[in-house]
Coordinates of C-alpha atoms and ligand atoms in Angstrom, one line a residue:
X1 CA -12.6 21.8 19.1
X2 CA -11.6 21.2 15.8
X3 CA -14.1 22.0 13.2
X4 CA -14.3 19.5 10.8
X5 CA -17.0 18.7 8.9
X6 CA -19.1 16.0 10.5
X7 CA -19.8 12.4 9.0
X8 CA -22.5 10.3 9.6
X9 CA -25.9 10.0 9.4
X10 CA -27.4 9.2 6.0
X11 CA -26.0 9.1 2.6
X12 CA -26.3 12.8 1.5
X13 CA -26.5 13.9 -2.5
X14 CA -23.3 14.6 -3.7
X15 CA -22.5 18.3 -3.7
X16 CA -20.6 19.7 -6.6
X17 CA -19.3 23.3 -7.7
X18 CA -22.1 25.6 -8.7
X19 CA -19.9 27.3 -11.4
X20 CA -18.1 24.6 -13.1
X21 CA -18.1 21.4 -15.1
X22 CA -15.2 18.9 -16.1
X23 CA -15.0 18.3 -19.7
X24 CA -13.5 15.6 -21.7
X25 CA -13.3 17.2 -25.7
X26 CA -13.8 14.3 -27.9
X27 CA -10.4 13.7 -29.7
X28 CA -9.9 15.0 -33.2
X29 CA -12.8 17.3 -33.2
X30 CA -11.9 20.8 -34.7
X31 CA -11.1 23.4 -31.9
X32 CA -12.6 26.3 -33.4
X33 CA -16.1 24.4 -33.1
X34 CA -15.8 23.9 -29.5
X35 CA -14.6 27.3 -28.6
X36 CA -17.7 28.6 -31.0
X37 CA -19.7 26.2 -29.0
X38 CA -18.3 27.6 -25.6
X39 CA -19.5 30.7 -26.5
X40 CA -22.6 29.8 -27.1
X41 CA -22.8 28.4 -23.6
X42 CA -21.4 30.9 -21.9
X43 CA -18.6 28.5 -20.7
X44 CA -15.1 30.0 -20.6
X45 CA -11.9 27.9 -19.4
X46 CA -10.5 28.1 -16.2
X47 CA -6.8 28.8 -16.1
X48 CA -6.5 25.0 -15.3
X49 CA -6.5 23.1 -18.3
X50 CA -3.3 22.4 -19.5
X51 CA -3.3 18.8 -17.5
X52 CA -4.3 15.5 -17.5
X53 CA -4.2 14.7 -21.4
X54 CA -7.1 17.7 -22.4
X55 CA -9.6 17.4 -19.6
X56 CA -10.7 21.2 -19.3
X57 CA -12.3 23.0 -16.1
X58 CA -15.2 25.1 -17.9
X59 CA -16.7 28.4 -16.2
X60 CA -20.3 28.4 -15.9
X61 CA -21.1 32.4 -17.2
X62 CA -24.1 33.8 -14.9
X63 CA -27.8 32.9 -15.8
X64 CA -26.5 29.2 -16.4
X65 CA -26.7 26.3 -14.5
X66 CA -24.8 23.0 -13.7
X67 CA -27.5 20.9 -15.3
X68 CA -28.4 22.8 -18.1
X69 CA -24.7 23.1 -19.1
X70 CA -24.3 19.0 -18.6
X71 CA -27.4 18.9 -20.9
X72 CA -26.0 21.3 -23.4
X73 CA -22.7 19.4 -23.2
X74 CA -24.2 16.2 -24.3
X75 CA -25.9 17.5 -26.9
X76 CA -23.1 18.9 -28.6
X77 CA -21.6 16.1 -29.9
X78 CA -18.4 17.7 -29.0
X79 CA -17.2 16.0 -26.0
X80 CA -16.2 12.2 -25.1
X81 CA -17.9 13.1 -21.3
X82 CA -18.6 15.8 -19.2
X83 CA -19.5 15.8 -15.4
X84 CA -20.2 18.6 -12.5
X85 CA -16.8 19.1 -10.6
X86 CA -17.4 17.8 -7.4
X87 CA -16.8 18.7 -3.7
X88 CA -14.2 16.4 -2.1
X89 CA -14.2 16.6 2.1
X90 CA -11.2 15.7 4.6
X91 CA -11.9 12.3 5.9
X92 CA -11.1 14.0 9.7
X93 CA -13.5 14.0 12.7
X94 CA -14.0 16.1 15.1
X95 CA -11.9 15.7 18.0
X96 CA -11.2 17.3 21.4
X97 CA -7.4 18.3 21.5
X98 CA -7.5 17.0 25.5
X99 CA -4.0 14.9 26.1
X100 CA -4.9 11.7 26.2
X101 CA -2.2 9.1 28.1
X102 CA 0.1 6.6 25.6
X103 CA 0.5 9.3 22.7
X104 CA 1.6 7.6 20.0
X105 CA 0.1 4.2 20.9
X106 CA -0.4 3.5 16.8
X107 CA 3.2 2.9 16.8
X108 CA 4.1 1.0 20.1
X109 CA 0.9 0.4 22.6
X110 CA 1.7 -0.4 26.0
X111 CA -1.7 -0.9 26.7
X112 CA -1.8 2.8 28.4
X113 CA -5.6 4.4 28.4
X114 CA -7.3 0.8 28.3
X115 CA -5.7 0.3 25.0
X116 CA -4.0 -3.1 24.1
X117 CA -0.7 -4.2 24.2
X118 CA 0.6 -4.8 20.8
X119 CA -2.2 -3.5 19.8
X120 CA 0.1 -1.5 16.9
X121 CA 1.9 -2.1 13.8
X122 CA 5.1 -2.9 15.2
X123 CA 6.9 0.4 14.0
X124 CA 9.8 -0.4 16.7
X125 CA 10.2 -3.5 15.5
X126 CA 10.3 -2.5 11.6
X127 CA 12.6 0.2 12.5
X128 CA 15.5 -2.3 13.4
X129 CA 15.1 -2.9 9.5
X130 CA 15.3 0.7 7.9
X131 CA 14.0 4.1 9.1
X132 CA 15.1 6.0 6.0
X133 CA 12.8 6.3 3.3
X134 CA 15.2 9.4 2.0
X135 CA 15.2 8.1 -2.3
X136 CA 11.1 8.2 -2.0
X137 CA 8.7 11.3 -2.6
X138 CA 5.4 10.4 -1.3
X139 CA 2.5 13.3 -1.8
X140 CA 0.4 14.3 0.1
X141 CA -2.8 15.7 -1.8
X142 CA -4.4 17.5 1.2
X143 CA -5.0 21.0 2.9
X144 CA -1.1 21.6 2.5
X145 CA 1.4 21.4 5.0
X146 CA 2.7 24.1 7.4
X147 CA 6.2 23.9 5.5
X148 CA 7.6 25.7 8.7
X149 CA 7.0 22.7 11.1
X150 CA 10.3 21.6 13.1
X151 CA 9.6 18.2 12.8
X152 CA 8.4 18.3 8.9
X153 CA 10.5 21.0 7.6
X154 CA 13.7 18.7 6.6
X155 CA 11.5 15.7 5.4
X156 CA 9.9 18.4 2.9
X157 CA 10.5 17.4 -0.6
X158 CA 12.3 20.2 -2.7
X159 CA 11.7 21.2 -6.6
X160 CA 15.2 20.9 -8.0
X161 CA 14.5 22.6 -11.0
X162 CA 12.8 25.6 -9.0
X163 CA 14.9 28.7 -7.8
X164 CA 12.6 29.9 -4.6
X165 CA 11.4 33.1 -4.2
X166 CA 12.2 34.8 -7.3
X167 CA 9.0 35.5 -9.0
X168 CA 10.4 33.5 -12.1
X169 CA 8.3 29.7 -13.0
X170 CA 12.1 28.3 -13.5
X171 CA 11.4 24.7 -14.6
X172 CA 8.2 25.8 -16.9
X173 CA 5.7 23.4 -15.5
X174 CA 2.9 26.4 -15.0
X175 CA 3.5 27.4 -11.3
X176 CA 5.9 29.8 -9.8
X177 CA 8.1 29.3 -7.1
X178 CA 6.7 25.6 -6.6
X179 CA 9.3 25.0 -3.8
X180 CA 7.7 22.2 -2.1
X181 CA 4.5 21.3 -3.9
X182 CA 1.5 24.0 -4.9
X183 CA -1.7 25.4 -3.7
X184 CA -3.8 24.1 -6.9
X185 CA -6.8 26.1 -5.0
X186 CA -4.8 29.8 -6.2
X187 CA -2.6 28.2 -8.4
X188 CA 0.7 29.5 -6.7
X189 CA 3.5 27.2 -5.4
X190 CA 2.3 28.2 -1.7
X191 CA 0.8 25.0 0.0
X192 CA 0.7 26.4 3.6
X193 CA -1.8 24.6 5.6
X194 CA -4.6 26.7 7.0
X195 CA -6.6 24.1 8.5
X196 CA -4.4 21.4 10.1
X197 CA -5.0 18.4 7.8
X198 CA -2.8 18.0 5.8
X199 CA 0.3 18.8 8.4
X200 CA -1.3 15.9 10.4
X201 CA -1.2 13.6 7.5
X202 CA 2.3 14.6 6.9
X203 CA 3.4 14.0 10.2
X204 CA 1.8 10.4 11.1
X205 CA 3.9 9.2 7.7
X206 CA 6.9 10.9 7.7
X207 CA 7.7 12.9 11.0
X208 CA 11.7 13.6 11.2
X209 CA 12.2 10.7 13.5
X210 CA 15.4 10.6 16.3
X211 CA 15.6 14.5 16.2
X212 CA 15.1 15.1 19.8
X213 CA 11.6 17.3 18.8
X214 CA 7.7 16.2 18.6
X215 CA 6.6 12.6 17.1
X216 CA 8.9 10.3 14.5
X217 CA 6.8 9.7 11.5
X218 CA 6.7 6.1 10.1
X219 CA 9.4 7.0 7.8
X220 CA 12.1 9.3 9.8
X221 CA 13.3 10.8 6.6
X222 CA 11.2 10.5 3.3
X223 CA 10.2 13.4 0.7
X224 CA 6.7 14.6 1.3
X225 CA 5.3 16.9 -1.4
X226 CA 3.2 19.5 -0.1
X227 CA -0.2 19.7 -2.7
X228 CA -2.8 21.8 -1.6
X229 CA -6.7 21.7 -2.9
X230 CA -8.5 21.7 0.4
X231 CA -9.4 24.8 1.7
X232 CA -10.0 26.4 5.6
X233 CA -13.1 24.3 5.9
X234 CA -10.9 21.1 4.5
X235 CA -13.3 20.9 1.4
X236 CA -12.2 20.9 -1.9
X237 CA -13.1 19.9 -5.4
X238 CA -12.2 16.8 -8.0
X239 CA -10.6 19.2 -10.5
X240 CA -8.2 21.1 -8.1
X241 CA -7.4 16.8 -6.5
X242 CA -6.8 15.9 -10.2
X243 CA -4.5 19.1 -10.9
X244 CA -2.1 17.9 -7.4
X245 CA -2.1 14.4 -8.7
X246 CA -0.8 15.2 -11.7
X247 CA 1.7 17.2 -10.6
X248 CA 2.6 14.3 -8.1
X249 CA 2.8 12.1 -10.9
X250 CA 5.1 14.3 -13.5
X251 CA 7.6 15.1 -10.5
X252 CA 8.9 11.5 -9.2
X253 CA 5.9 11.1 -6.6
X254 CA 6.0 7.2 -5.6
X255 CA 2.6 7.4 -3.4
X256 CA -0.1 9.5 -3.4
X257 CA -2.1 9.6 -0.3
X258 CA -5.4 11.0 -0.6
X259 CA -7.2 11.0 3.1
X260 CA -10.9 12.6 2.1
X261 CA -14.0 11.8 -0.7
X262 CA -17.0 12.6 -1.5
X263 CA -18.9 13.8 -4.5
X264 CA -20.2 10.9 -6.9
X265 CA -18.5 8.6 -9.8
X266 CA -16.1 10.7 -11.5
X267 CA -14.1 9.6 -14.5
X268 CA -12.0 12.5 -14.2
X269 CA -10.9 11.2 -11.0
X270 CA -11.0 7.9 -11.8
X271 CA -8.5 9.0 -15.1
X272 CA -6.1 10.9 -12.5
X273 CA -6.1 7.3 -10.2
X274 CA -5.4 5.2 -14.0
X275 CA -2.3 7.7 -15.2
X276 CA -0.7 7.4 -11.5
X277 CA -0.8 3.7 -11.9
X278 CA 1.1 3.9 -15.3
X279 CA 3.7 5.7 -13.2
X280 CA 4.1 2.8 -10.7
X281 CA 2.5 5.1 -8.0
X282 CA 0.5 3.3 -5.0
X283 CA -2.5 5.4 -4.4
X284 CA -3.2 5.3 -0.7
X285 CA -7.3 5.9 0.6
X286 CA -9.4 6.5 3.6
X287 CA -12.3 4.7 3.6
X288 CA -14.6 7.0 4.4
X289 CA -15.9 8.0 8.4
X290 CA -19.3 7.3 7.6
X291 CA -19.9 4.2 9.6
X292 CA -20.9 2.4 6.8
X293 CA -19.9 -0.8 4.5
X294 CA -18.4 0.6 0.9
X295 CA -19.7 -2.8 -0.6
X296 CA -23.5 -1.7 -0.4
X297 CA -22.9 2.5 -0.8
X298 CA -19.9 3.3 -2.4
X299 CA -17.8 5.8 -1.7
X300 CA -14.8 7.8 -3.9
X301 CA -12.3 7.9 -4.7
X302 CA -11.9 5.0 -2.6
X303 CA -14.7 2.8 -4.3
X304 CA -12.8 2.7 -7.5
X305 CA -11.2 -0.1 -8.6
X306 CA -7.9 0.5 -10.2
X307 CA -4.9 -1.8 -8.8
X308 CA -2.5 0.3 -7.5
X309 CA -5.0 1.5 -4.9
X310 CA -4.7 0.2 -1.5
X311 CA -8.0 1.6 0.4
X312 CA -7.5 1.4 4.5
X313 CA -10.5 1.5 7.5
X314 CA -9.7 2.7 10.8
X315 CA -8.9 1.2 14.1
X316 CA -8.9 2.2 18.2
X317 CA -6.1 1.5 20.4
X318 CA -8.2 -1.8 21.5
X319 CA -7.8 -3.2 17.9
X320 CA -11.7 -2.2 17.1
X321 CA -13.1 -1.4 14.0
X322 CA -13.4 2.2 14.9
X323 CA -17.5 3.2 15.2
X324 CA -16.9 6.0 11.9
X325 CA -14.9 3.9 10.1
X326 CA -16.4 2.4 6.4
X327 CA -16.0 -0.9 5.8
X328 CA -16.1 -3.8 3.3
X329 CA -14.9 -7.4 2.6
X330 CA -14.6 -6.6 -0.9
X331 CA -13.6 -2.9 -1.3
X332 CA -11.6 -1.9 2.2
X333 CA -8.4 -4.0 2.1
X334 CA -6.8 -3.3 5.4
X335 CA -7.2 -1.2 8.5
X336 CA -4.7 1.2 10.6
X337 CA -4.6 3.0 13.6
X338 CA -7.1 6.1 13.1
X339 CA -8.1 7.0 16.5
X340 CA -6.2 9.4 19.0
X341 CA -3.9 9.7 16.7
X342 CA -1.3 12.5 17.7
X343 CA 0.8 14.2 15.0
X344 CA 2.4 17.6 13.7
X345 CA -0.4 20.4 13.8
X346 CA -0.5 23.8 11.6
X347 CA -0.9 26.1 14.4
X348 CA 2.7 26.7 15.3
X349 CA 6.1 25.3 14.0
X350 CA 6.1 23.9 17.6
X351 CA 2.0 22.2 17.0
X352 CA 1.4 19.1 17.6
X353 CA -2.6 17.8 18.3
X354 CA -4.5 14.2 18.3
X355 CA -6.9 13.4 15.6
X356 CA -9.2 10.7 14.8
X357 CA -10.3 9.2 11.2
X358 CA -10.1 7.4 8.4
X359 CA -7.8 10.4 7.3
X360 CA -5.4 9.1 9.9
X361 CA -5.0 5.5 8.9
X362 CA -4.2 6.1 5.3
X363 CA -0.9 7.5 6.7
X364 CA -0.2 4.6 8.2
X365 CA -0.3 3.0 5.0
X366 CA 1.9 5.6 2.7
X367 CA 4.3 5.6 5.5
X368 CA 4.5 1.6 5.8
X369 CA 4.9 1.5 1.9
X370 CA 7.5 4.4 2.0
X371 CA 10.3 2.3 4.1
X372 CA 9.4 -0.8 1.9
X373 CA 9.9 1.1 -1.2
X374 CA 13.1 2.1 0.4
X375 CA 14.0 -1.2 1.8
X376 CA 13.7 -2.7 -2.1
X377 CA 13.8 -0.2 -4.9
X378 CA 13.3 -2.9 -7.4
X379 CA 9.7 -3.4 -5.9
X380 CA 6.6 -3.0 -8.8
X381 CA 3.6 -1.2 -7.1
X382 CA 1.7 -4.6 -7.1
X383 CA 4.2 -6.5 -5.3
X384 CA 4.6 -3.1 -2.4
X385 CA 0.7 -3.7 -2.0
X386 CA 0.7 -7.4 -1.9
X387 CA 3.7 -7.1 0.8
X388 CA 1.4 -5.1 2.8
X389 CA -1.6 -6.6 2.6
X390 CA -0.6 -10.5 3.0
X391 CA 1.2 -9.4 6.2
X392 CA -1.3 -7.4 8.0
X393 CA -2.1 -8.5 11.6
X394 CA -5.5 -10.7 11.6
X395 CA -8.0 -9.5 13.8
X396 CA -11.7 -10.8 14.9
X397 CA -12.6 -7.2 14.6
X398 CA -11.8 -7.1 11.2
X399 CA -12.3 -10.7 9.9
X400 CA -15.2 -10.2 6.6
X401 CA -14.8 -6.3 7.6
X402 CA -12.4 -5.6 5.1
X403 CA -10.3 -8.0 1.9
X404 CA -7.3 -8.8 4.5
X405 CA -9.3 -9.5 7.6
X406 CA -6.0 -7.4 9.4
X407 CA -4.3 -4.2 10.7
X408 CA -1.2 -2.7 9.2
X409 CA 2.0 -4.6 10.4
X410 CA 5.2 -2.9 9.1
X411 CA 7.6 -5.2 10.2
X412 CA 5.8 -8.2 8.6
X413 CA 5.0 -6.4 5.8
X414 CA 8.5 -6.1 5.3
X415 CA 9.7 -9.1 5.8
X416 CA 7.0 -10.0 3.1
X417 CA 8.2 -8.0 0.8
X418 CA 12.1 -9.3 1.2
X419 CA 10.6 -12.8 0.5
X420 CA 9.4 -11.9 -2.6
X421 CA 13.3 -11.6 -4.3
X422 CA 15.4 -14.0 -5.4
X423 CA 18.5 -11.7 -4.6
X424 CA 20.2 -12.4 -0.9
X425 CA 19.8 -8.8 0.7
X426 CA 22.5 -10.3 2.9
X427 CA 25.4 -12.3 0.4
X428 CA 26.8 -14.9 2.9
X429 CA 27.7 -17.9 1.0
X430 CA 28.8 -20.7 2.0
X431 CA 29.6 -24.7 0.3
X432 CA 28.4 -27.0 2.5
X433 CA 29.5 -30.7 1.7
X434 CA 27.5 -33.6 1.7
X435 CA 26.7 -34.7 5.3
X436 CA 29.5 -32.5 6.5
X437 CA 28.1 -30.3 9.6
X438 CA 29.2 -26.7 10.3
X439 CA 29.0 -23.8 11.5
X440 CA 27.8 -20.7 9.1
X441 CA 28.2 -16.7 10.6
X442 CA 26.2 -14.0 9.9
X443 CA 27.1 -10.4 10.3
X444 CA 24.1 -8.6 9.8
X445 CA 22.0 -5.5 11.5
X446 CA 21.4 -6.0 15.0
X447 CA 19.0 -8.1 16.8
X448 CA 16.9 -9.1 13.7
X449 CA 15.7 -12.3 12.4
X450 CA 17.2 -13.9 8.8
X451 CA 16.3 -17.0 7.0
X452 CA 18.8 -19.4 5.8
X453 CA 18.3 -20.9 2.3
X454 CA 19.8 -23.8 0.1
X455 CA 20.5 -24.5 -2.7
X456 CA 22.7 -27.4 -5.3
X457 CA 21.4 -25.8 -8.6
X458 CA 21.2 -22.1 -8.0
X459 CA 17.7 -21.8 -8.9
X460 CA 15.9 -23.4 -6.7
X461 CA 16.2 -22.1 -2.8
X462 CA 14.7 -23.4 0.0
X463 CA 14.4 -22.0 3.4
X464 CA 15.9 -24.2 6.0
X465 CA 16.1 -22.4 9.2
X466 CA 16.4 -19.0 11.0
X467 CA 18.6 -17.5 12.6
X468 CA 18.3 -14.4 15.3
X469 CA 21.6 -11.7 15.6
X470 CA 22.3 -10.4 18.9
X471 CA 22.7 -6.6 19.7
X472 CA 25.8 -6.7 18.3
X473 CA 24.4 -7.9 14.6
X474 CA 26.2 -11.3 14.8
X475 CA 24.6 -14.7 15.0
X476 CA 25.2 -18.3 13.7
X477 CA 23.6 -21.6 13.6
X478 CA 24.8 -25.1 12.6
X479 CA 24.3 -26.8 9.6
X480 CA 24.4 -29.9 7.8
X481 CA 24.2 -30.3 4.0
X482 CA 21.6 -32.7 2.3
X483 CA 22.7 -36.0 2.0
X484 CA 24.3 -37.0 -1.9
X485 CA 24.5 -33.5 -2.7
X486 CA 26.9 -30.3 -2.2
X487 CA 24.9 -27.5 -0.7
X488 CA 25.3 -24.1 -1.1
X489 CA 23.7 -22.0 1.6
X490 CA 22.4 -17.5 1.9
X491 CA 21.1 -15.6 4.3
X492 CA 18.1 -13.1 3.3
X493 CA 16.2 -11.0 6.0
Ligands
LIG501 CA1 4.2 -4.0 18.8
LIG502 CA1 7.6 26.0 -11.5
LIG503 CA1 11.3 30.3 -9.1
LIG504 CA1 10.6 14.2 15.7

């Protein structure tokens, strides 16, 4: 068994850090005061404070408590907020580690182990567009990632402004030797995983893919930063998440995926969630394996509102809502396979284990929006999220269960996405004149489905027909130009 902690039941208080408390110093006020003031309250700063525009992690000296110091905080006068720093929880369950028939069914489902055929998101299928998400870094702000891992180890994004292994903090960002990410938990640049998490995460999004070894991940090359704040009993806290999403954010992350919660409102949180968006990062969230509808009992981070979140349920190889899985028409915008999901594990370079969850979906997601990212650099955040959601699969199971009533598709989603620009991603061109027929040729990528526009003023383009390539990536179909007009006629995919 995998020992998780267990979800369920009823709403529990949220559990914070004895010791600690987040503090926002109001702005402009004279630093002297609040370090006399710090004194005072026998509050001392953590080494972890030089991040996220002043926020400071404050020490609670012994004989103090949490409340008292909140109390004392607010009294002050000295700072804009302060709140307890609180315990964040791997959105995992637990799960048996039995083999279970039609591995990898979240990906292609043959309808093995009473699952349903098709009931996937058509990863094949989007893989005849692009498997290389190589130019994107997507971090993964988990338990860490067993760096070692034959099928992770080359999709492992590298520092390169970091020598490795000599002792020396060569770019000057605070952490030594951060090779592939950091442990924000010791505050070294070691994120090995020593609970499994974090490498299963990894894996379902960005498995090497066509190397002969393991699983393919979504992507089957992307970057994944390794940044670790959850511990051996996949619990961590908001001001060690905040620290990794930071550092995702200041080196080139495009995603964020952030498969746990817990803990109550926090504005630090939510201030870590608002920067990533100013860096055009999609912030990818479980919904939370309690069961239960996010609408009526929130949960965080994935109850917060920001835009460039996309927040993602859990579903079975059936195409259920899984049983754990939060919900809500209003707050969960799409689901993903989450159950029996079988990925890289941290045991052994050679690991691999199923896992159910919330945890597992998210994945899904950050790996989708990886390839599309890929697929059309030019894409904002908003128009990657809208791509995915407006192309998700629509299911019973999910219809007023979550915003887009679907499951992940990849391969609509993007198709979606190549919709939304003007610029031919295939430039065919061809004058067609008026009510002239002939015959247009497409070379192209094999066996995959493009639309054929017109146009007579070269802003206006209207989609006409489609047309399929054979395996050899040719195709053509017959046209005729609009009557009283010369045509001109592209090919997008
Ligand atoms: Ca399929
Ligand atoms: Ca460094
Ligand atoms: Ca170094
Ligand atoms: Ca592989």
């Amino acid at each position: 068994m995998l020992h998780f902690p267990a979800q369920g039941g009823p709403p529990r208080p949220p559990r914070f850090l004895h010791d600690r408390v987040i503090v926002a110093p109001k702005e402009g006020i004279d630093p002297a005061a609040f370090e006399q003031w710090m004194r005072s309250a026998n509050l001392t700063t953590t080494q972890r404070h030089d991040w996220l525009g002043g926020l400071r992690v404050l020490t609670i000296g012994d004989g103090r408590s949490v409340d008292d110091t909140l109390a004392r905080a607010q009294a002050s006068g000295l700072v804009e907020w302060v709140e307890p720093d609180y315990i964040l929880t791997a959105f995992q369950r637990p799960n048996d580690a039995e083999f279970i028939a039609g591995s990898l069914w979240n990906l292609e489902n043959v309808g093995a182990a009473s699952g349903v055929p098709d009931a996937d998101i058509d990863a094949t299928e989007a893989w005849d567009r692009i498997t290389d998400a190589s130019s994107i870094i997507v971090a993964v702000v988990d338990s860490g990632i067993l760096t070692t891992h034959e099928d992770l180890a080359a999709n492992l994004w590298t520092n390169p402004s970091e020598t490795a292994g000599n002792g020396v903090d060569d770019d000057g960002n605070g952490i030594i030797d951060d090779l592939h990410g950091i442990n924000a938990i010791t505050g070294s640049g070691d994120p090995t995983d020593d609970v499994g998490h974090g490498t299963h995460v990894a894996g379902i999004l960005g498995a090497v893919g066509n190397n002969g070894r393991g699983i393919t991940g979504i992507a089957w090359k992307v970057q994944i930063m390794a940044l670790k704040f959850l511990n051996a009993e996949g619990e961590g806290s908001t001001s060690t998440a905040i620290q990794c999403m930071d550092y995702a954010r200041s080196h080139g992350a495009r995603i964020i995926n952030a498969s746990w919660g817990g803990g109550s409102r926090s504005r630090s949180l939510e201030l870590a969630i608002q920067r990533a968006r100013a860096a055009g990062i999609v912030f990818v969230v479980a919904a939370g394996n309690e069961g239960s509808n996010n609408d009526a009992t929130p949960s965080y981070p994935a109850s917060y509102t920001t835009d460039n979140m996309v927040v993602v349920a859990a579903t079975t190889r059936a195409d259920a809502l899984a049983s754990y899985s939060n919900f809500g028409a209003s707050t969960v915008d799409l689901a993903a396979p989450g159950s029996d999901i079988r990925s890289a594990w941290f045991t052994s370079s050679r690991g691999y284990a199923d896992a159910s969850g919330t945890s597992m979906a998210a994945p899904h997601v950050a790996g989708a929006l990886a390839l599309l990212a890929a697929r059309y650099p030019g894409a904002t955040y908003l128009q990657l999220i809208d791509a995915i959601l407006q192309s998700a699969d629509p299911l019973a199971s999910l219809t007023g269960r979550v915003v887009s009533g679907g499951r992940l598709n990849v391969d609509r989603a993007l198709a979606t996405l190549g919709s939304f620009f003007t610029t031919p991603v295939s430039l065919v061109l061809q004058r067609g004149v008026t009510a002239d027929a002939f015959t247009l040729q497409i070379t192209g990528s094999a066996s995959t489905l493009y639309t054929i526009e017109g146009t007579s003023d070269f802003d206006n383009w209207t989609a006409i027909t489609t047309v399929a390539t054979d395996a050899s990536g040719t195709g053509s179909v017959s046209l005729t130009s609009a009557s009283a007009a010369t045509q001109f006629f592209r090919v997008r995919q």
